[in-house]
Backbone as JSON Lines, residues from 0, in Angstrom:
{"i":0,"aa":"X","n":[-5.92,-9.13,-24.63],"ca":[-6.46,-8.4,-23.5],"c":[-5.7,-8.79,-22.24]}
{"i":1,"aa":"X","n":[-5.06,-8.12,-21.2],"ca":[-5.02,-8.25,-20.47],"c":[-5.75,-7.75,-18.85]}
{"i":2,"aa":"X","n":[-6.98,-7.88,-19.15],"ca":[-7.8,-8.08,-18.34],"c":[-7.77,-8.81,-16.91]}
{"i":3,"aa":"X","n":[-8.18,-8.62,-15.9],"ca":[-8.26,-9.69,-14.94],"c":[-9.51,-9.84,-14.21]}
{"i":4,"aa":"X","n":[-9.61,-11.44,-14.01],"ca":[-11.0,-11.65,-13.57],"c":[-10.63,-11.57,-12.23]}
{"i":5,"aa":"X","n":[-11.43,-11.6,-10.88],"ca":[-10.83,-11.58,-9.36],"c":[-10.38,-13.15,-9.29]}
{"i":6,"aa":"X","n":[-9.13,-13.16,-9.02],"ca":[-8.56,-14.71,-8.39],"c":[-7.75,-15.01,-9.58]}
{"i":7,"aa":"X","n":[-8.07,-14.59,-10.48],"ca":[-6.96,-15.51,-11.74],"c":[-6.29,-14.46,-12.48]}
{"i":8,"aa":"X","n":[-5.6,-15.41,-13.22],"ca":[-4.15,-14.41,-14.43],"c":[-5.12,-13.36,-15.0]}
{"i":9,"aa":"X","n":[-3.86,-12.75,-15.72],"ca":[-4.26,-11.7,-16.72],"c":[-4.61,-12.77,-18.12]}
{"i":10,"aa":"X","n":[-5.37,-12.31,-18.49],"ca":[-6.74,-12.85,-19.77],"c":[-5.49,-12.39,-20.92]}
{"i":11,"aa":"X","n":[-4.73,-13.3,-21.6],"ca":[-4.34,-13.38,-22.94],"c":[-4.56,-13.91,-23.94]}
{"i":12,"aa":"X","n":[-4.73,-13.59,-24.95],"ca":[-5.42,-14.1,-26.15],"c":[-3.87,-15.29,-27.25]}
{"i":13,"aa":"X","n":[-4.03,-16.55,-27.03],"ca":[-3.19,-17.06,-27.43],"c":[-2.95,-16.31,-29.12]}
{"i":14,"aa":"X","n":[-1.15,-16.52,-29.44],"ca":[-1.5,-16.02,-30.51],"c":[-1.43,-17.02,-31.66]}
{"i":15,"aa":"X","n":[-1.61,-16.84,-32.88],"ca":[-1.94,-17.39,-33.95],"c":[-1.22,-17.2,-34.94]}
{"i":16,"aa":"X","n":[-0.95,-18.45,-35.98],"ca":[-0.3,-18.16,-36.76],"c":[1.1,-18.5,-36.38]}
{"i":17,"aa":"X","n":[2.21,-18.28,-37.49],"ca":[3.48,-18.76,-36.92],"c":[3.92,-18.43,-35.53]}
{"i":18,"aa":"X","n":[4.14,-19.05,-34.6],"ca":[4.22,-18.92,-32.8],"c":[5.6,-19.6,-32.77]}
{"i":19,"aa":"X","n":[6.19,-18.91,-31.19],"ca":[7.74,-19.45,-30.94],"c":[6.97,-19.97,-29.69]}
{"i":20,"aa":"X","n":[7.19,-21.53,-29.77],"ca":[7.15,-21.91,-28.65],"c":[8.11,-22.18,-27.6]}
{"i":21,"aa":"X","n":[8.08,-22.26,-26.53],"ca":[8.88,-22.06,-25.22],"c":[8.77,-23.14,-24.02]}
{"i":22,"aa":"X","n":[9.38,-23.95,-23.99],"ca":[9.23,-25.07,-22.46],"c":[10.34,-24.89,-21.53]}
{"i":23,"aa":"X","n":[10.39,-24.6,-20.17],"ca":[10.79,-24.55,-19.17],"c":[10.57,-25.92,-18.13]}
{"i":24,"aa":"X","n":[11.61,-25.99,-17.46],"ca":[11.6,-27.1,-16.63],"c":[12.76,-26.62,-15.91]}
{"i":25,"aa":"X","n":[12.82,-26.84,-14.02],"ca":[13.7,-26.71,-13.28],"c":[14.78,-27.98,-13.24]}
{"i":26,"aa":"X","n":[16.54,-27.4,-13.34],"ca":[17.25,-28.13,-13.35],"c":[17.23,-28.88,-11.88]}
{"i":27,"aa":"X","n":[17.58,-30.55,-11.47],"ca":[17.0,-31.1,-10.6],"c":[16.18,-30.87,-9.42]}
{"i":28,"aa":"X","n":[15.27,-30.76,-9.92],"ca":[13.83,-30.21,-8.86],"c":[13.85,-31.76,-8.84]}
{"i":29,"aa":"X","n":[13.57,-32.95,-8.87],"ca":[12.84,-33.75,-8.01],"c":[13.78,-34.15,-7.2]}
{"i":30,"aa":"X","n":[15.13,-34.16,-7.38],"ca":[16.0,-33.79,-5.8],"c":[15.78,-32.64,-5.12]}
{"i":31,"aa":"X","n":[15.62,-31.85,-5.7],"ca":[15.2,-31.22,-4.71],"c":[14.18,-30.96,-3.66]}
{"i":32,"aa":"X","n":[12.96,-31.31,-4.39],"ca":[11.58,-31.41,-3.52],"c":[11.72,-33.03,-2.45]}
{"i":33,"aa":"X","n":[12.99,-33.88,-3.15],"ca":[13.34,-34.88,-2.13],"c":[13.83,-34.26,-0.92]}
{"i":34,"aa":"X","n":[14.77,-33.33,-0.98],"ca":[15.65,-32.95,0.33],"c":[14.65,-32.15,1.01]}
{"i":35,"aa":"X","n":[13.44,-31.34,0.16],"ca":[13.11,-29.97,1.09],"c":[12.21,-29.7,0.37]}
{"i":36,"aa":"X","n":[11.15,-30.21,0.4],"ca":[9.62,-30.57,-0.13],"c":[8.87,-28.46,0.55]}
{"i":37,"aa":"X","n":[9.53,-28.61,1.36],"ca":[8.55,-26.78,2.39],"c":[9.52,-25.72,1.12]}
{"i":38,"aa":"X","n":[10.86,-25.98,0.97],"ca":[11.48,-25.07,0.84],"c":[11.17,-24.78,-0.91]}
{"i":39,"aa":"X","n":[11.11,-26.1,-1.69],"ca":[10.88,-26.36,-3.35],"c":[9.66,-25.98,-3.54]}
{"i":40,"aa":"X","n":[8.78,-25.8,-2.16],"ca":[7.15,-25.23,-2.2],"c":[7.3,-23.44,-2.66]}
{"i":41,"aa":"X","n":[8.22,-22.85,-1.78],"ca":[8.07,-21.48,-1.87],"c":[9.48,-20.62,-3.09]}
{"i":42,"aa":"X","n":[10.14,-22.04,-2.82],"ca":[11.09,-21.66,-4.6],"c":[10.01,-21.19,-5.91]}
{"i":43,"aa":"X","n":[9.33,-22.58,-6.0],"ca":[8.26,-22.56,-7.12],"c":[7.61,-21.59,-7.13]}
{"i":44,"aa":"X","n":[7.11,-21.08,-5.66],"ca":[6.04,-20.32,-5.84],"c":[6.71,-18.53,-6.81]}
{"i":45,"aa":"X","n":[7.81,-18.29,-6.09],"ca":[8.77,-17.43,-6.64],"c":[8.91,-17.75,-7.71]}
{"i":46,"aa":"X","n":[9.82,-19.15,-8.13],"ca":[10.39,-18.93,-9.77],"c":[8.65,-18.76,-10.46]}
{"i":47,"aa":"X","n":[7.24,-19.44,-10.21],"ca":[6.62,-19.02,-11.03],"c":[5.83,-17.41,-11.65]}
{"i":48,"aa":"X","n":[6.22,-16.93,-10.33],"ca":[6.01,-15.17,-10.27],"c":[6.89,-15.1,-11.13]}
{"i":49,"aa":"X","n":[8.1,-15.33,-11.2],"ca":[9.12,-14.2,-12.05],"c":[8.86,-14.89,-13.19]}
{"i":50,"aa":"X","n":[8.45,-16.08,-13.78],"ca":[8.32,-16.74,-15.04],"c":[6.95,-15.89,-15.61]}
{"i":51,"aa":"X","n":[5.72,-15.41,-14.6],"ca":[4.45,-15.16,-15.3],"c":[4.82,-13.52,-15.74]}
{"i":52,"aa":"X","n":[5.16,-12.7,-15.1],"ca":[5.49,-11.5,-15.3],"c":[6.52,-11.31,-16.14]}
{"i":53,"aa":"X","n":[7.42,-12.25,-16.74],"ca":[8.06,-11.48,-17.81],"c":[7.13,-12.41,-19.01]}
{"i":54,"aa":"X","n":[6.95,-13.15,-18.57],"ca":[5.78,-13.94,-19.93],"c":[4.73,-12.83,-20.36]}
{"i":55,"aa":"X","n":[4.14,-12.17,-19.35],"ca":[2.89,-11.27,-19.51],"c":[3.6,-9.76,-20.37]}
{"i":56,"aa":"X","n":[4.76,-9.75,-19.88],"ca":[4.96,-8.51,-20.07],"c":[5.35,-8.75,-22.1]}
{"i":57,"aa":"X","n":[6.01,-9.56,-22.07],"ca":[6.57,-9.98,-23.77],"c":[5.17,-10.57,-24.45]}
{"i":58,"aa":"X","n":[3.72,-10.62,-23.86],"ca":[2.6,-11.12,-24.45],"c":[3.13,-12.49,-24.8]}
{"i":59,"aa":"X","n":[3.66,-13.42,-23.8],"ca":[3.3,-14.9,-24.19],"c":[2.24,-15.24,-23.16]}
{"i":60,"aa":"X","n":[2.05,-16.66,-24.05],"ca":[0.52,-17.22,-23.59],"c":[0.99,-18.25,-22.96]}
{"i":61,"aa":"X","n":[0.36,-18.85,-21.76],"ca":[0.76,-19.68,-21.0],"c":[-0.39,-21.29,-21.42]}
{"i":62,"aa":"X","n":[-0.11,-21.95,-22.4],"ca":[-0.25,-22.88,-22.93],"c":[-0.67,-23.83,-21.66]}
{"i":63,"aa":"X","n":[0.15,-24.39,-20.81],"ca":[0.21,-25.26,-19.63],"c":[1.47,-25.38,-18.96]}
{"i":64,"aa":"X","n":[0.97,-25.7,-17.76],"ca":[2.09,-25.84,-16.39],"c":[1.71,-27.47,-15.93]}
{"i":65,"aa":"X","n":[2.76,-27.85,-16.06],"ca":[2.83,-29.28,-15.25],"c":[4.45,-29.32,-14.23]}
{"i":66,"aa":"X","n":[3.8,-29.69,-13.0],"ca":[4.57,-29.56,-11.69],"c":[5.45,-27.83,-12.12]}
{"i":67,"aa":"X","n":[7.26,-27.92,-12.59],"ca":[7.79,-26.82,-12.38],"c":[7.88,-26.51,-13.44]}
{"i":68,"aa":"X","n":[7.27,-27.08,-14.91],"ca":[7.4,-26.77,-16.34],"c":[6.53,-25.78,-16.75]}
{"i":69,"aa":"X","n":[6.68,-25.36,-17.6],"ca":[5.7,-24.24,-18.55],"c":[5.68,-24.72,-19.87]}
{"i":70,"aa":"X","n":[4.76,-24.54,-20.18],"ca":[4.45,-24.06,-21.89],"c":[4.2,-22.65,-22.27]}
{"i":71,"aa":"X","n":[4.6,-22.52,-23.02],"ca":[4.65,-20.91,-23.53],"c":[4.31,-20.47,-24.46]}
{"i":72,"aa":"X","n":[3.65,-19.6,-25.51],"ca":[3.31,-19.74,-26.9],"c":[3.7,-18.08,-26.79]}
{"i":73,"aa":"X","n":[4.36,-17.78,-28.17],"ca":[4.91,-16.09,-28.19],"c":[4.08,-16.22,-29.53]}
{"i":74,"aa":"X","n":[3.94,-14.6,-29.8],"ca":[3.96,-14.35,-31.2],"c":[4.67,-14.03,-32.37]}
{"i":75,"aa":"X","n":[6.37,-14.24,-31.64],"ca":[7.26,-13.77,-32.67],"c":[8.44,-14.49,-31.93]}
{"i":76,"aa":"X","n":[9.38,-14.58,-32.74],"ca":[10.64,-15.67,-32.05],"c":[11.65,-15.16,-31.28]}
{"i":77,"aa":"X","n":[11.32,-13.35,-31.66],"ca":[11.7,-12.08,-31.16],"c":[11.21,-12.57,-29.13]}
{"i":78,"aa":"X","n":[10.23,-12.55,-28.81],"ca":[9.76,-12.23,-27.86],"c":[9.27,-13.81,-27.38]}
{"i":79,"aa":"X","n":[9.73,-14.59,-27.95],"ca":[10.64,-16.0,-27.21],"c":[11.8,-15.89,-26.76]}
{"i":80,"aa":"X","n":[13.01,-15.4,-27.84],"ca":[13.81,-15.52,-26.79],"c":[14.36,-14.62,-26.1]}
{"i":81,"aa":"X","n":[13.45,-13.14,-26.1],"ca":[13.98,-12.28,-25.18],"c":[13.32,-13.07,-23.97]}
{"i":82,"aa":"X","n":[12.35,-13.71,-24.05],"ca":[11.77,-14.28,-22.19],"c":[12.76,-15.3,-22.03]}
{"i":83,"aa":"X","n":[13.4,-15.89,-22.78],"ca":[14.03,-16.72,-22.13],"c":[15.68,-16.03,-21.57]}
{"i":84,"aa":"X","n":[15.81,-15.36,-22.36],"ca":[17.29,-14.12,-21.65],"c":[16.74,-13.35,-20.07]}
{"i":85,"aa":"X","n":[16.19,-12.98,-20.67],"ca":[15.37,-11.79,-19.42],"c":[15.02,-12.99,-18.24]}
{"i":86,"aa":"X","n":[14.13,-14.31,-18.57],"ca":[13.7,-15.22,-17.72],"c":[15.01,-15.34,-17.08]}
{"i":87,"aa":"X","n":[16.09,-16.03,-17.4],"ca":[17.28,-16.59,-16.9],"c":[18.25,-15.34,-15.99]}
{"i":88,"aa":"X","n":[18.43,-14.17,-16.52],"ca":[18.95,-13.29,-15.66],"c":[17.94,-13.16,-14.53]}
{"i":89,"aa":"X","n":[16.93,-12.95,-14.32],"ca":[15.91,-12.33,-13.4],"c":[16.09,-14.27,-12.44]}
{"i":90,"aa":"X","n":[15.68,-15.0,-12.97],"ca":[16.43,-16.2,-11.92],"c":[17.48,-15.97,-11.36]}
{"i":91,"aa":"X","n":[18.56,-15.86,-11.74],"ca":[20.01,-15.41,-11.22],"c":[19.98,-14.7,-9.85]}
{"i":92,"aa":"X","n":[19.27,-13.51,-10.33],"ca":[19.36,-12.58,-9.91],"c":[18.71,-12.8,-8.09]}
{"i":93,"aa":"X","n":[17.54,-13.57,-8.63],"ca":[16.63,-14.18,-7.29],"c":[17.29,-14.31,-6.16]}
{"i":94,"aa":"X","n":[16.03,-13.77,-4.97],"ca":[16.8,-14.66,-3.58],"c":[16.47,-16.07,-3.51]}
{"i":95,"aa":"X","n":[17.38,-16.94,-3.08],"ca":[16.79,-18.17,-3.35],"c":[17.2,-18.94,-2.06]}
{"i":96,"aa":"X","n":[16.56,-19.67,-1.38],"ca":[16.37,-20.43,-0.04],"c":[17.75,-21.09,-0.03]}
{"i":97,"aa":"X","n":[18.37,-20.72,0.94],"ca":[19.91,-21.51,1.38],"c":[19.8,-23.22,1.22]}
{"i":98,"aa":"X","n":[18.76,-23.37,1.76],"ca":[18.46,-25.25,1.74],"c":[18.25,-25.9,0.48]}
{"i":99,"aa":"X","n":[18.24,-24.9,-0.38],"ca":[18.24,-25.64,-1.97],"c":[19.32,-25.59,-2.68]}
């Protein structure tokens, strides 16, 4: 279901059964939140928009987030690693704060 309650994500039903799992982590983010703690605030906030919307869109389940990491759970290995192709161009592609 992708449902939404007011204030939170879209409602996905983890899936079951053989799953491609998926972990993300930003290449040196804790230098970075050293140099520019305001600027690694509104990076994150961005890279995690573009991480939830192609996650939602390929039906992965968002397992857990710790600091800039994800967990990810797909239902096919198909639609693991198209999020992680699609994830990585759509980063690229980003505007991203000069100070980082």
């Amino acid at each position: 279901s992708t449902e939404r309650r007011p204030g939170s994500k879209p409602l996905i039903d983890p899936p079951t059964g053989d799953v491609a799992m998926v972990f993300t982590d930003i290449q040196d983010s804790t230098r970075m939140w050293n140099e520019d703690a305001y600027a690694m605030r509104r990076a994150l906030k961005e890279h995690n928009h573009i991480l939830r919307k192609i996650m939602y869109d390929l039906h992965g389940y968002e397992v857990k987030t710790e600091g800039d990491a994800f967990m990810v759970a797909f239902p096919t290995i198909k639609e693991g690693i198209l999020f992680c192709v699609q994830t990585q161009k759509a980063l690229l592609k980003a505007k991203w704060s000069e100070e980082l």
